[in-house]
Amino acid sequence: MATIRESITDSIRYWEPRRIVYNLLLAVIVAIYYVRGLPSSKAALTVDFALILFVLAVVANLAYCAAYFVDIFAQGSGFRESWRSKRWILFAVGMILAMIFARFISMGFFAQA
């Protein structure tokens, strides 16, 4: 059985490189809806918009951290090896959910229906 330190190190090693992909995909979704809404979407680019976008990015990254709780808990169980080979499913489900949220929020920002 792995120690808590080993489980945490393994989680960081697995999840942090994927955080880059997560953030890039969410940024691409926002950019797509911005471009689709041109030229009227230019009006949304204000200081308030930048601040809201920053807060939403922080919230998205806090939500991403929820994977750590699941991962470390699962690694502490008797299913550690099985979990480690299937935790990509947690990433995929979380990524899809975040992309859906990003889509709807972007639609609201850039008046897409």
Short mmCIF file of N, CA and C in Angstrom, two decimals, residues 59-106:
data_model
loop_
_atom_site.label_atom_id
_atom_site.label_comp_id
_atom_site.label_asym_id
_atom_site.label_seq_id
_atom_site.Cartn_x
_atom_site.Cartn_y
_atom_site.Cartn_z
N VAL A 59 -12.21 29.91 -10.66
CA VAL A 59 -13.23 28.93 -10.27
C VAL A 59 -13.05 27.62 -11.05
N ALA A 60 -12.77 27.73 -12.34
CA ALA A 60 -12.55 26.53 -13.16
C ALA A 60 -11.36 25.73 -12.63
N ASN A 61 -10.32 26.42 -12.21
CA ASN A 61 -9.15 25.73 -11.69
C ASN A 61 -9.38 25.17 -10.30
N LEU A 62 -10.20 25.82 -9.51
CA LEU A 62 -10.59 25.24 -8.22
C LEU A 62 -11.42 23.97 -8.43
N ALA A 63 -12.31 24.01 -9.41
CA ALA A 63 -13.10 22.82 -9.73
C ALA A 63 -12.19 21.69 -10.20
N TYR A 64 -11.17 22.03 -10.95
CA TYR A 64 -10.20 21.02 -11.42
C TYR A 64 -9.54 20.33 -10.23
N CYS A 65 -9.30 21.07 -9.17
CA CYS A 65 -8.65 20.51 -7.98
C CYS A 65 -9.51 19.45 -7.29
N ALA A 66 -10.79 19.41 -7.58
CA ALA A 66 -11.65 18.38 -6.99
C ALA A 66 -11.18 16.98 -7.38
N ALA A 67 -10.53 16.88 -8.52
CA ALA A 67 -10.01 15.58 -8.96
C ALA A 67 -8.98 15.03 -7.97
N TYR A 68 -8.25 15.90 -7.31
CA TYR A 68 -7.25 15.45 -6.34
C TYR A 68 -7.89 14.66 -5.20
N PHE A 69 -9.02 15.15 -4.70
CA PHE A 69 -9.68 14.46 -3.59
C PHE A 69 -10.10 13.05 -4.00
N VAL A 70 -10.69 12.95 -5.18
CA VAL A 70 -11.11 11.63 -5.68
C VAL A 70 -9.90 10.75 -5.91
N ASP A 71 -8.87 11.29 -6.53
CA ASP A 71 -7.69 10.51 -6.88
C ASP A 71 -6.95 10.01 -5.65
N ILE A 72 -6.71 10.87 -4.70
CA ILE A 72 -5.97 10.46 -3.50
C ILE A 72 -6.78 9.47 -2.68
N PHE A 73 -8.09 9.69 -2.60
CA PHE A 73 -8.96 8.74 -1.89
C PHE A 73 -8.90 7.37 -2.57
N ALA A 74 -9.03 7.34 -3.89
CA ALA A 74 -9.01 6.07 -4.62
C ALA A 74 -7.65 5.38 -4.51
N GLN A 75 -6.58 6.16 -4.49
CA GLN A 75 -5.25 5.56 -4.36
C GLN A 75 -5.03 4.97 -2.98
N GLY A 76 -5.75 5.46 -2.00
CA GLY A 76 -5.64 4.92 -0.65
C GLY A 76 -6.44 3.64 -0.45
N SER A 77 -7.19 3.26 -1.46
CA SER A 77 -8.02 2.05 -1.36
C SER A 77 -7.27 0.84 -1.92
N GLY A 78 -7.91 -0.28 -1.84
CA GLY A 78 -7.35 -1.50 -2.39
C GLY A 78 -7.41 -1.54 -3.92
N PHE A 79 -8.03 -0.53 -4.52
CA PHE A 79 -8.18 -0.47 -5.97
C PHE A 79 -7.14 0.45 -6.62
N ARG A 80 -6.05 0.75 -5.93
CA ARG A 80 -5.07 1.73 -6.40
C ARG A 80 -4.60 1.47 -7.82
N GLU A 81 -4.13 0.28 -8.09
CA GLU A 81 -3.57 -0.01 -9.42
C GLU A 81 -4.64 0.05 -10.50
N SER A 82 -5.81 -0.47 -10.22
CA SER A 82 -6.91 -0.40 -11.17
C SER A 82 -7.31 1.05 -11.42
N TRP A 83 -7.40 1.83 -10.35
CA TRP A 83 -7.77 3.24 -10.46
C TRP A 83 -6.76 4.01 -11.31
N ARG A 84 -5.48 3.78 -11.07
CA ARG A 84 -4.45 4.52 -11.78
C ARG A 84 -4.52 4.30 -13.29
N SER A 85 -4.99 3.17 -13.72
CA SER A 85 -5.09 2.93 -15.16
C SER A 85 -6.39 3.47 -15.76
N LYS A 86 -7.32 3.88 -14.89
CA LYS A 86 -8.63 4.35 -15.39
C LYS A 86 -8.97 5.78 -14.97
N ARG A 87 -8.06 6.47 -14.34
CA ARG A 87 -8.39 7.82 -13.88
C ARG A 87 -8.52 8.82 -15.02
N TRP A 88 -8.10 8.41 -16.20
CA TRP A 88 -8.32 9.27 -17.37
C TRP A 88 -9.81 9.50 -17.59
N ILE A 89 -10.64 8.56 -17.13
CA ILE A 89 -12.09 8.71 -17.26
C ILE A 89 -12.57 9.92 -16.44
N LEU A 90 -12.02 10.08 -15.23
CA LEU A 90 -12.36 11.24 -14.41
C LEU A 90 -11.96 12.53 -15.12
N PHE A 91 -10.78 12.52 -15.74
CA PHE A 91 -10.34 13.70 -16.48
C PHE A 91 -11.30 13.98 -17.64
N ALA A 92 -11.67 12.96 -18.39
CA ALA A 92 -12.56 13.15 -19.55
C ALA A 92 -13.93 13.67 -19.12
N VAL A 93 -14.51 13.10 -18.09
CA VAL A 93 -15.83 13.54 -17.63
C VAL A 93 -15.76 14.98 -17.10
N GLY A 94 -14.74 15.28 -16.32
CA GLY A 94 -14.57 16.64 -15.81
C GLY A 94 -14.33 17.64 -16.93
N MET A 95 -13.55 17.24 -17.92
CA MET A 95 -13.26 18.12 -19.05
C MET A 95 -14.53 18.40 -19.85
N ILE A 96 -15.31 17.39 -20.10
CA ILE A 96 -16.56 17.57 -20.84
C ILE A 96 -17.51 18.49 -20.07
N LEU A 97 -17.63 18.27 -18.78
CA LEU A 97 -18.49 19.12 -17.96
C LEU A 97 -18.01 20.58 -17.98
N ALA A 98 -16.71 20.79 -17.83
CA ALA A 98 -16.16 22.14 -17.87
C ALA A 98 -16.37 22.79 -19.24
N MET A 99 -16.25 22.01 -20.30
CA MET A 99 -16.46 22.54 -21.65
C MET A 99 -17.92 22.96 -21.85
N ILE A 100 -18.83 22.20 -21.29
CA ILE A 100 -20.25 22.55 -21.39
C ILE A 100 -20.50 23.87 -20.65
N PHE A 101 -19.96 23.99 -19.43
CA PHE A 101 -20.10 25.24 -18.69
C PHE A 101 -19.50 26.41 -19.45
N ALA A 102 -18.30 26.21 -20.00
CA ALA A 102 -17.62 27.28 -20.75
C ALA A 102 -18.45 27.68 -21.96
N ARG A 103 -19.05 26.72 -22.61
CA ARG A 103 -19.88 27.02 -23.78
C ARG A 103 -21.07 27.91 -23.41
N PHE A 104 -21.81 27.51 -22.39
CA PHE A 104 -22.99 28.28 -22.01
C PHE A 104 -22.62 29.67 -21.48
N ILE A 105 -21.56 29.75 -20.71
CA ILE A 105 -21.14 31.06 -20.20
C ILE A 105 -20.69 31.95 -21.35
N SER A 106 -19.95 31.39 -22.29
CA SER A 106 -19.50 32.15 -23.46
C SER A 106 -20.67 32.61 -24.32
#
